[in-house]
């Protein structure tokens, strides 16, 4: 998709959202099944079912997906797609590259070993290594706009409101 195709595809959506802002609010969802077999759950991704379980640092054997890894995978997926869309919109040729997310976890928190250890990532680093002829100013704009429009990045940077419910039969 080139710049003009992207603009043509997005223009009616942008017009619709300007005219009817409420139509831009979409509720996404993710589902998992607890089937009673071990400490795991099956996550429906839309393309496949992924079985998630304990990370080896918490007692898992490494054969199941770790939700922390899946969070980082969601970040690189969103950042990669966003970067591609922004580059296309700006008319920048990005021939290829890599997106990498790293996150530091102290597993003492999730295992309740140390009350002062946080449960969750202490730090996350996102990096891009691109094959492009873009100059320094173009790369700075690409980075700034990718950060600004990446849904997962922004959700991690400024956490949304949360609500948790639990019911039983």
Short mmCIF file of N, CA and C in Angstrom, two decimals:
data_model
loop_
_atom_site.label_atom_id
_atom_site.label_comp_id
_atom_site.label_asym_id
_atom_site.label_seq_id
_atom_site.Cartn_x
_atom_site.Cartn_y
_atom_site.Cartn_z
N UNK A 1 0.85 -1.18 0.00
CA UNK A 1 0.00 0.00 0.00
C UNK A 1 0.89 1.23 0.00
N UNK A 2 0.61 2.18 -0.88
CA UNK A 2 1.38 3.41 -0.90
C UNK A 2 0.62 4.51 -0.16
N UNK A 3 1.22 5.69 -0.14
CA UNK A 3 0.65 6.82 0.60
C UNK A 3 -0.77 7.15 0.13
N UNK A 4 -0.97 7.22 -1.16
CA UNK A 4 -2.28 7.58 -1.69
C UNK A 4 -3.33 6.51 -1.39
N UNK A 5 -2.96 5.24 -1.49
CA UNK A 5 -3.90 4.16 -1.17
C UNK A 5 -4.30 4.20 0.30
N UNK A 6 -3.31 4.44 1.17
CA UNK A 6 -3.61 4.54 2.60
C UNK A 6 -4.55 5.70 2.88
N UNK A 7 -4.25 6.84 2.31
CA UNK A 7 -5.11 8.01 2.52
C UNK A 7 -6.53 7.77 1.98
N UNK A 8 -6.61 7.13 0.83
CA UNK A 8 -7.93 6.84 0.24
C UNK A 8 -8.71 5.86 1.09
N UNK A 9 -8.02 4.90 1.68
CA UNK A 9 -8.67 3.92 2.53
C UNK A 9 -9.14 4.55 3.83
N UNK A 10 -8.32 5.43 4.40
CA UNK A 10 -8.63 6.01 5.70
C UNK A 10 -9.52 7.24 5.63
N UNK A 11 -9.56 7.92 4.50
CA UNK A 11 -10.33 9.17 4.40
C UNK A 11 -11.80 9.00 4.78
N UNK A 12 -12.52 7.99 4.24
CA UNK A 12 -13.94 7.87 4.64
C UNK A 12 -14.10 7.56 6.13
N UNK A 13 -13.15 6.83 6.69
CA UNK A 13 -13.22 6.55 8.13
C UNK A 13 -13.02 7.82 8.94
N UNK A 14 -12.03 8.62 8.56
CA UNK A 14 -11.77 9.88 9.26
C UNK A 14 -12.98 10.81 9.16
N UNK A 15 -13.57 10.89 7.98
CA UNK A 15 -14.77 11.73 7.80
C UNK A 15 -15.91 11.24 8.70
N UNK A 16 -16.12 9.93 8.70
CA UNK A 16 -17.18 9.35 9.53
C UNK A 16 -16.94 9.67 11.01
N UNK A 17 -15.70 9.53 11.47
CA UNK A 17 -15.39 9.76 12.88
C UNK A 17 -15.49 11.24 13.25
N UNK A 18 -15.22 12.13 12.29
CA UNK A 18 -15.40 13.56 12.55
C UNK A 18 -16.89 13.90 12.65
N UNK A 19 -17.67 13.32 11.74
CA UNK A 19 -19.11 13.60 11.71
C UNK A 19 -19.89 12.92 12.83
N UNK A 20 -19.45 11.73 13.21
CA UNK A 20 -20.13 10.95 14.25
C UNK A 20 -19.07 10.37 15.19
N UNK A 21 -18.55 11.19 16.11
CA UNK A 21 -17.46 10.74 16.98
C UNK A 21 -17.75 9.44 17.73
N UNK A 22 -19.02 9.22 18.07
CA UNK A 22 -19.36 8.00 18.81
C UNK A 22 -19.10 6.74 17.98
N UNK A 23 -19.09 6.86 16.67
CA UNK A 23 -18.83 5.69 15.81
C UNK A 23 -17.38 5.24 15.86
N UNK A 24 -16.50 6.08 16.39
CA UNK A 24 -15.08 5.73 16.49
C UNK A 24 -14.79 4.87 17.72
N UNK A 25 -15.71 4.80 18.65
CA UNK A 25 -15.50 4.01 19.85
C UNK A 25 -15.85 2.56 19.57
N UNK A 26 -14.85 1.71 19.59
CA UNK A 26 -15.00 0.29 19.32
C UNK A 26 -14.50 -0.48 20.53
N UNK A 27 -15.25 -1.45 20.97
CA UNK A 27 -14.82 -2.27 22.09
C UNK A 27 -14.17 -3.54 21.54
N UNK A 28 -12.88 -3.66 21.79
CA UNK A 28 -12.15 -4.87 21.40
C UNK A 28 -12.28 -5.87 22.54
N UNK A 29 -12.05 -7.13 22.26
CA UNK A 29 -12.14 -8.11 23.34
C UNK A 29 -11.15 -9.24 23.09
N UNK A 30 -10.81 -9.89 24.15
CA UNK A 30 -9.98 -11.10 24.09
C UNK A 30 -10.62 -12.10 25.03
N UNK A 31 -10.57 -13.36 24.65
CA UNK A 31 -11.19 -14.42 25.44
C UNK A 31 -10.19 -15.53 25.70
N UNK A 32 -10.35 -16.16 26.86
CA UNK A 32 -9.54 -17.32 27.21
C UNK A 32 -10.42 -18.35 27.86
N UNK A 33 -10.05 -19.60 27.71
CA UNK A 33 -10.80 -20.70 28.31
C UNK A 33 -9.96 -21.37 29.39
N UNK A 34 -10.57 -21.53 30.55
CA UNK A 34 -9.95 -22.28 31.64
C UNK A 34 -10.56 -23.67 31.60
N UNK A 35 -9.79 -24.64 31.12
CA UNK A 35 -10.37 -25.97 30.93
C UNK A 35 -10.09 -26.94 32.07
N UNK A 36 -9.47 -26.46 33.12
CA UNK A 36 -9.23 -27.31 34.27
C UNK A 36 -8.01 -28.21 34.15
N UNK A 37 -7.27 -28.09 33.07
CA UNK A 37 -6.11 -28.94 32.86
C UNK A 37 -4.83 -28.16 33.17
N UNK A 38 -4.35 -28.27 34.36
CA UNK A 38 -3.10 -27.61 34.73
C UNK A 38 -3.27 -26.12 34.96
N UNK A 39 -2.15 -25.48 35.17
CA UNK A 39 -2.14 -24.03 35.39
C UNK A 39 -1.90 -23.37 34.04
N UNK A 40 -2.99 -23.24 33.29
CA UNK A 40 -2.90 -22.66 31.96
C UNK A 40 -4.27 -22.16 31.55
N UNK A 41 -4.30 -21.42 30.46
CA UNK A 41 -5.56 -21.05 29.83
C UNK A 41 -5.32 -20.95 28.33
N UNK A 42 -6.37 -21.16 27.58
CA UNK A 42 -6.29 -21.13 26.13
C UNK A 42 -6.83 -19.79 25.65
N UNK A 43 -5.98 -19.03 24.97
CA UNK A 43 -6.32 -17.69 24.50
C UNK A 43 -6.66 -17.77 23.01
N UNK A 44 -7.83 -17.26 22.66
CA UNK A 44 -8.25 -17.20 21.27
C UNK A 44 -7.69 -15.92 20.65
N UNK A 45 -6.80 -16.07 19.67
CA UNK A 45 -6.15 -14.90 19.08
C UNK A 45 -6.84 -14.39 17.82
N UNK A 46 -7.79 -15.11 17.31
CA UNK A 46 -8.41 -14.74 16.06
C UNK A 46 -7.79 -15.50 14.89
N UNK A 47 -6.58 -15.93 15.04
CA UNK A 47 -5.89 -16.72 14.02
C UNK A 47 -5.61 -18.13 14.51
N UNK A 48 -5.42 -18.26 15.81
CA UNK A 48 -5.10 -19.56 16.40
C UNK A 48 -5.40 -19.49 17.89
N UNK A 49 -5.35 -20.63 18.53
CA UNK A 49 -5.48 -20.69 19.98
C UNK A 49 -4.08 -20.84 20.55
N UNK A 50 -3.75 -19.97 21.50
CA UNK A 50 -2.45 -20.03 22.15
C UNK A 50 -2.68 -20.47 23.59
N UNK A 51 -1.94 -21.46 24.04
CA UNK A 51 -2.06 -21.91 25.41
C UNK A 51 -1.01 -21.19 26.25
N UNK A 52 -1.49 -20.44 27.23
CA UNK A 52 -0.62 -19.67 28.10
C UNK A 52 -0.47 -20.37 29.44
N UNK A 53 0.71 -20.26 30.01
CA UNK A 53 0.97 -20.88 31.29
C UNK A 53 2.06 -20.14 32.04
N UNK A 54 2.57 -20.78 33.06
CA UNK A 54 3.60 -20.18 33.90
C UNK A 54 4.93 -20.04 33.17
N UNK A 55 5.59 -18.92 33.40
CA UNK A 55 6.95 -18.71 32.92
C UNK A 55 7.88 -19.62 33.72
N UNK A 56 8.97 -20.10 33.13
CA UNK A 56 9.90 -20.95 33.89
C UNK A 56 10.39 -20.32 35.20
N UNK A 57 10.45 -18.99 35.25
CA UNK A 57 10.90 -18.33 36.49
C UNK A 57 9.85 -18.39 37.58
N UNK A 58 8.64 -18.90 37.26
CA UNK A 58 7.60 -19.07 38.28
C UNK A 58 7.15 -20.52 38.40
N UNK A 59 7.89 -21.42 37.79
CA UNK A 59 7.57 -22.83 37.92
C UNK A 59 7.08 -23.51 36.65
N UNK A 60 6.96 -22.78 35.57
CA UNK A 60 6.55 -23.39 34.30
C UNK A 60 7.70 -24.15 33.66
N UNK A 61 7.35 -24.98 32.69
CA UNK A 61 8.38 -25.76 32.02
C UNK A 61 8.83 -25.14 30.69
N UNK A 62 8.27 -23.99 30.32
CA UNK A 62 8.68 -23.30 29.11
C UNK A 62 7.96 -23.75 27.84
N UNK A 63 7.04 -24.70 27.96
CA UNK A 63 6.35 -25.19 26.77
C UNK A 63 5.12 -24.34 26.43
N UNK A 64 4.63 -23.56 27.38
CA UNK A 64 3.45 -22.73 27.14
C UNK A 64 3.86 -21.27 27.00
N UNK A 65 3.03 -20.51 26.32
CA UNK A 65 3.29 -19.08 26.15
C UNK A 65 3.21 -18.38 27.50
N UNK A 66 4.07 -17.41 27.69
CA UNK A 66 4.07 -16.61 28.91
C UNK A 66 3.33 -15.30 28.61
N UNK A 67 2.43 -14.92 29.50
CA UNK A 67 1.65 -13.70 29.26
C UNK A 67 2.53 -12.46 29.22
N UNK A 68 3.63 -12.43 29.94
CA UNK A 68 4.57 -11.31 29.86
C UNK A 68 5.18 -11.21 28.47
N UNK A 69 5.57 -12.35 27.92
CA UNK A 69 6.07 -12.37 26.54
C UNK A 69 4.98 -11.92 25.58
N UNK A 70 3.74 -12.36 25.82
CA UNK A 70 2.63 -11.99 24.94
C UNK A 70 2.37 -10.48 24.99
N UNK A 71 2.56 -9.86 26.15
CA UNK A 71 2.42 -8.42 26.26
C UNK A 71 3.46 -7.72 25.40
N UNK A 72 4.71 -8.18 25.48
CA UNK A 72 5.77 -7.60 24.66
C UNK A 72 5.52 -7.87 23.18
N UNK A 73 5.00 -9.05 22.86
CA UNK A 73 4.66 -9.37 21.47
C UNK A 73 3.56 -8.45 20.95
N UNK A 74 2.58 -8.16 21.78
CA UNK A 74 1.52 -7.22 21.38
C UNK A 74 2.11 -5.84 21.13
N UNK A 75 3.07 -5.44 21.96
CA UNK A 75 3.72 -4.14 21.79
C UNK A 75 4.48 -4.08 20.48
N UNK A 76 5.29 -5.10 20.17
CA UNK A 76 6.07 -5.04 18.92
C UNK A 76 5.15 -5.14 17.71
N UNK A 77 4.07 -5.91 17.83
CA UNK A 77 3.12 -6.00 16.72
C UNK A 77 2.49 -4.64 16.45
N UNK A 78 1.99 -4.01 17.48
CA UNK A 78 1.33 -2.72 17.33
C UNK A 78 2.33 -1.66 16.86
N UNK A 79 3.50 -1.63 17.46
CA UNK A 79 4.51 -0.64 17.09
C UNK A 79 4.97 -0.84 15.65
N UNK A 80 5.12 -2.09 15.23
CA UNK A 80 5.55 -2.36 13.87
C UNK A 80 4.51 -1.93 12.85
N UNK A 81 3.25 -2.26 13.10
CA UNK A 81 2.17 -1.86 12.20
C UNK A 81 2.03 -0.34 12.19
N UNK A 82 2.10 0.27 13.36
CA UNK A 82 1.98 1.73 13.44
C UNK A 82 3.12 2.40 12.71
N UNK A 83 4.34 1.93 12.90
CA UNK A 83 5.49 2.50 12.21
C UNK A 83 5.31 2.39 10.69
N UNK A 84 4.85 1.23 10.23
CA UNK A 84 4.62 1.04 8.79
C UNK A 84 3.58 2.03 8.27
N UNK A 85 2.48 2.19 9.02
CA UNK A 85 1.43 3.11 8.59
C UNK A 85 1.93 4.56 8.58
N UNK A 86 2.67 4.94 9.62
CA UNK A 86 3.21 6.30 9.68
C UNK A 86 4.21 6.53 8.55
N UNK A 87 5.10 5.58 8.33
CA UNK A 87 6.09 5.71 7.25
C UNK A 87 5.38 5.84 5.91
N UNK A 88 4.35 5.04 5.70
CA UNK A 88 3.58 5.11 4.45
C UNK A 88 2.92 6.47 4.31
N UNK A 89 2.32 6.95 5.39
CA UNK A 89 1.66 8.25 5.38
C UNK A 89 2.64 9.38 5.07
N UNK A 90 3.86 9.26 5.59
CA UNK A 90 4.89 10.28 5.37
C UNK A 90 5.62 10.11 4.05
N UNK A 91 5.35 9.00 3.36
CA UNK A 91 6.04 8.74 2.10
C UNK A 91 7.47 8.27 2.29
N UNK A 92 7.77 7.69 3.44
CA UNK A 92 9.12 7.18 3.70
C UNK A 92 9.21 5.73 3.27
N UNK A 93 10.30 5.39 2.61
CA UNK A 93 10.52 4.02 2.17
C UNK A 93 11.25 3.25 3.28
N UNK A 94 10.53 2.36 3.93
CA UNK A 94 11.13 1.46 4.92
C UNK A 94 11.13 0.09 4.27
N UNK A 95 12.30 -0.33 3.82
CA UNK A 95 12.41 -1.59 3.08
C UNK A 95 12.28 -2.81 3.99
N UNK A 96 12.60 -2.65 5.24
CA UNK A 96 12.52 -3.75 6.19
C UNK A 96 13.08 -3.30 7.52
N UNK A 97 13.29 -4.26 8.40
CA UNK A 97 13.86 -3.93 9.70
C UNK A 97 13.36 -4.86 10.78
N UNK A 98 13.69 -4.52 12.00
CA UNK A 98 13.31 -5.31 13.17
C UNK A 98 12.72 -4.40 14.23
N UNK A 99 11.76 -4.93 14.95
CA UNK A 99 11.19 -4.24 16.12
C UNK A 99 11.44 -5.17 17.30
N UNK A 100 11.94 -4.62 18.40
CA UNK A 100 12.25 -5.44 19.56
C UNK A 100 11.74 -4.75 20.82
N UNK A 101 11.12 -5.54 21.69
CA UNK A 101 10.72 -5.05 23.01
C UNK A 101 11.38 -5.94 24.05
N UNK A 102 11.94 -5.32 25.05
CA UNK A 102 12.52 -6.03 26.18
C UNK A 102 11.87 -5.48 27.44
N UNK A 103 11.62 -6.35 28.39
CA UNK A 103 11.02 -5.91 29.64
C UNK A 103 11.69 -6.58 30.82
N UNK A 104 11.90 -5.83 31.88
CA UNK A 104 12.53 -6.35 33.09
C UNK A 104 11.48 -6.67 34.13
N UNK A 105 11.47 -7.92 34.57
CA UNK A 105 10.54 -8.40 35.59
C UNK A 105 11.33 -8.93 36.78
N UNK A 106 10.87 -8.62 37.97
CA UNK A 106 11.42 -9.20 39.20
C UNK A 106 10.38 -10.21 39.68
N UNK A 107 10.66 -11.48 39.47
CA UNK A 107 9.67 -12.51 39.77
C UNK A 107 9.43 -12.72 41.26
N UNK A 108 10.22 -12.05 42.11
CA UNK A 108 9.93 -12.11 43.54
C UNK A 108 8.56 -11.51 43.84
N UNK A 109 8.14 -10.52 43.03
CA UNK A 109 6.84 -9.88 43.24
C UNK A 109 5.68 -10.81 42.98
N UNK A 110 5.68 -11.45 41.82
CA UNK A 110 4.56 -12.32 41.47
C UNK A 110 4.54 -13.61 42.28
N UNK A 111 5.68 -14.00 42.84
CA UNK A 111 5.73 -15.19 43.70
C UNK A 111 5.57 -14.83 45.18
N UNK A 112 5.31 -13.57 45.48
CA UNK A 112 5.11 -13.10 46.86
C UNK A 112 6.29 -13.42 47.76
N UNK A 113 7.49 -13.30 47.21
CA UNK A 113 8.71 -13.55 47.98
C UNK A 113 9.16 -12.28 48.69
N UNK A 114 8.93 -11.13 48.05
CA UNK A 114 9.34 -9.85 48.63
C UNK A 114 8.22 -8.84 48.40
N UNK A 115 7.68 -8.31 49.49
CA UNK A 115 6.56 -7.38 49.37
C UNK A 115 6.95 -6.08 48.67
N UNK A 116 8.24 -5.72 48.72
CA UNK A 116 8.68 -4.50 48.07
C UNK A 116 8.99 -4.69 46.59
N UNK A 117 8.96 -5.93 46.11
CA UNK A 117 9.20 -6.18 44.68
C UNK A 117 7.89 -5.99 43.91
N UNK A 118 7.92 -5.20 42.85
CA UNK A 118 6.69 -4.96 42.09
C UNK A 118 6.24 -6.21 41.35
N UNK A 119 4.94 -6.31 41.16
CA UNK A 119 4.38 -7.33 40.30
C UNK A 119 4.18 -6.65 38.95
N UNK A 120 4.88 -7.09 37.97
CA UNK A 120 4.80 -6.46 36.65
C UNK A 120 6.15 -5.96 36.19
N UNK A 121 6.16 -5.41 35.01
CA UNK A 121 7.42 -4.92 34.43
C UNK A 121 7.91 -3.69 35.16
N UNK A 122 9.19 -3.68 35.46
CA UNK A 122 9.84 -2.49 36.02
C UNK A 122 10.19 -1.51 34.91
N UNK A 123 10.61 -2.06 33.78
CA UNK A 123 11.03 -1.23 32.65
C UNK A 123 10.76 -2.00 31.37
N UNK A 124 10.39 -1.25 30.34
CA UNK A 124 10.21 -1.81 29.00
C UNK A 124 10.97 -0.92 28.03
N UNK A 125 11.72 -1.56 27.15
CA UNK A 125 12.48 -0.84 26.13
C UNK A 125 12.01 -1.31 24.75
N UNK A 126 11.68 -0.36 23.89
CA UNK A 126 11.22 -0.65 22.54
C UNK A 126 12.25 -0.08 21.58
N UNK A 127 12.69 -0.89 20.62
CA UNK A 127 13.68 -0.40 19.67
C UNK A 127 13.35 -0.85 18.26
N UNK A 128 13.79 -0.05 17.32
CA UNK A 128 13.61 -0.31 15.89
C UNK A 128 14.96 -0.27 15.22
N UNK A 129 15.22 -1.19 14.33
CA UNK A 129 16.41 -1.17 13.47
C UNK A 129 15.87 -1.25 12.05
N UNK A 130 15.95 -0.15 11.33
CA UNK A 130 15.26 -0.05 10.04
C UNK A 130 16.22 -0.02 8.86
N UNK A 131 15.78 -0.59 7.76
CA UNK A 131 16.47 -0.49 6.49
C UNK A 131 15.76 0.61 5.71
N UNK A 132 16.33 1.81 5.76
CA UNK A 132 15.70 2.97 5.14
C UNK A 132 16.77 4.01 4.82
N UNK A 133 16.45 4.87 3.87
CA UNK A 133 17.33 5.99 3.54
C UNK A 133 16.85 7.29 4.18
N UNK A 134 15.87 7.20 5.06
CA UNK A 134 15.33 8.39 5.73
C UNK A 134 16.44 9.10 6.49
N UNK A 135 16.38 10.44 6.48
CA UNK A 135 17.40 11.21 7.20
C UNK A 135 17.03 11.33 8.68
N UNK A 136 17.89 11.95 9.45
CA UNK A 136 17.72 12.04 10.91
C UNK A 136 16.42 12.73 11.29
N UNK A 137 16.06 13.81 10.60
CA UNK A 137 14.82 14.52 10.90
C UNK A 137 13.59 13.65 10.60
N UNK A 138 13.62 12.95 9.48
CA UNK A 138 12.52 12.06 9.12
C UNK A 138 12.39 10.92 10.14
N UNK A 139 13.52 10.38 10.57
CA UNK A 139 13.49 9.30 11.57
C UNK A 139 12.94 9.81 12.90
N UNK A 140 13.30 11.02 13.28
CA UNK A 140 12.79 11.60 14.52
C UNK A 140 11.27 11.76 14.45
N UNK A 141 10.77 12.21 13.31
CA UNK A 141 9.33 12.36 13.11
C UNK A 141 8.65 10.99 13.12
N UNK A 142 9.27 10.02 12.45
CA UNK A 142 8.72 8.67 12.41
C UNK A 142 8.62 8.09 13.82
N UNK A 143 9.65 8.26 14.61
CA UNK A 143 9.66 7.76 16.00
C UNK A 143 8.58 8.46 16.83
N UNK A 144 8.52 9.78 16.73
CA UNK A 144 7.55 10.56 17.52
C UNK A 144 6.12 10.16 17.18
N UNK A 145 5.82 10.02 15.90
CA UNK A 145 4.46 9.69 15.49
C UNK A 145 4.11 8.23 15.77
N UNK A 146 5.10 7.36 15.68
CA UNK A 146 4.86 5.95 16.03
C UNK A 146 4.50 5.85 17.50
N UNK A 147 5.25 6.53 18.35
CA UNK A 147 4.94 6.54 19.80
C UNK A 147 3.55 7.12 20.03
N UNK A 148 3.24 8.20 19.35
CA UNK A 148 1.97 8.89 19.57
C UNK A 148 0.76 8.04 19.18
N UNK A 149 0.87 7.27 18.10
CA UNK A 149 -0.30 6.56 17.57
C UNK A 149 -0.32 5.06 17.84
N UNK A 150 0.68 4.53 18.50
CA UNK A 150 0.69 3.10 18.83
C UNK A 150 -0.20 2.86 20.05
N UNK A 151 -1.29 2.15 19.85
CA UNK A 151 -2.28 1.92 20.90
C UNK A 151 -1.69 1.19 22.10
N UNK A 152 -0.93 0.14 21.87
CA UNK A 152 -0.37 -0.62 22.99
C UNK A 152 0.67 0.21 23.74
N UNK A 153 1.52 0.92 23.02
CA UNK A 153 2.51 1.79 23.66
C UNK A 153 1.83 2.82 24.55
N UNK A 154 0.82 3.50 24.00
CA UNK A 154 0.13 4.52 24.78
C UNK A 154 -0.63 3.92 25.96
N UNK A 155 -1.19 2.72 25.79
CA UNK A 155 -1.91 2.07 26.90
C UNK A 155 -0.96 1.69 28.03
N UNK A 156 0.26 1.32 27.69
CA UNK A 156 1.25 1.00 28.73
C UNK A 156 1.80 2.27 29.36
N UNK A 157 2.01 3.29 28.55
CA UNK A 157 2.56 4.56 29.06
C UNK A 157 1.58 5.26 29.99
N UNK A 158 0.32 5.30 29.60
CA UNK A 158 -0.73 5.94 30.40
C UNK A 158 -1.83 4.90 30.57
N UNK A 159 -1.76 4.12 31.65
CA UNK A 159 -2.71 3.01 31.81
C UNK A 159 -4.17 3.48 31.80
N UNK A 160 -5.02 2.69 31.15
CA UNK A 160 -6.45 3.01 31.12
C UNK A 160 -7.11 2.68 32.46
N UNK A 161 -8.35 3.10 32.62
CA UNK A 161 -9.12 2.69 33.78
C UNK A 161 -9.36 1.19 33.69
N UNK A 162 -9.35 0.53 34.82
CA UNK A 162 -9.57 -0.92 34.85
C UNK A 162 -10.78 -1.24 35.70
N UNK A 163 -11.49 -2.28 35.31
CA UNK A 163 -12.57 -2.83 36.12
C UNK A 163 -12.43 -4.36 36.03
N UNK A 164 -12.53 -5.02 37.16
CA UNK A 164 -12.43 -6.48 37.20
C UNK A 164 -13.69 -7.02 37.86
N UNK A 165 -14.29 -8.01 37.25
CA UNK A 165 -15.43 -8.68 37.86
C UNK A 165 -15.15 -10.16 37.92
N UNK A 166 -15.76 -10.84 38.86
CA UNK A 166 -15.61 -12.27 39.02
C UNK A 166 -16.95 -12.80 39.47
N UNK A 167 -17.40 -13.85 38.80
CA UNK A 167 -18.66 -14.48 39.20
C UNK A 167 -18.46 -15.97 39.18
N UNK A 168 -19.31 -16.69 39.86
CA UNK A 168 -19.21 -18.15 39.92
C UNK A 168 -20.61 -18.74 39.75
N UNK A 169 -20.65 -19.96 39.24
CA UNK A 169 -21.93 -20.66 39.07
C UNK A 169 -22.31 -21.31 40.38
#
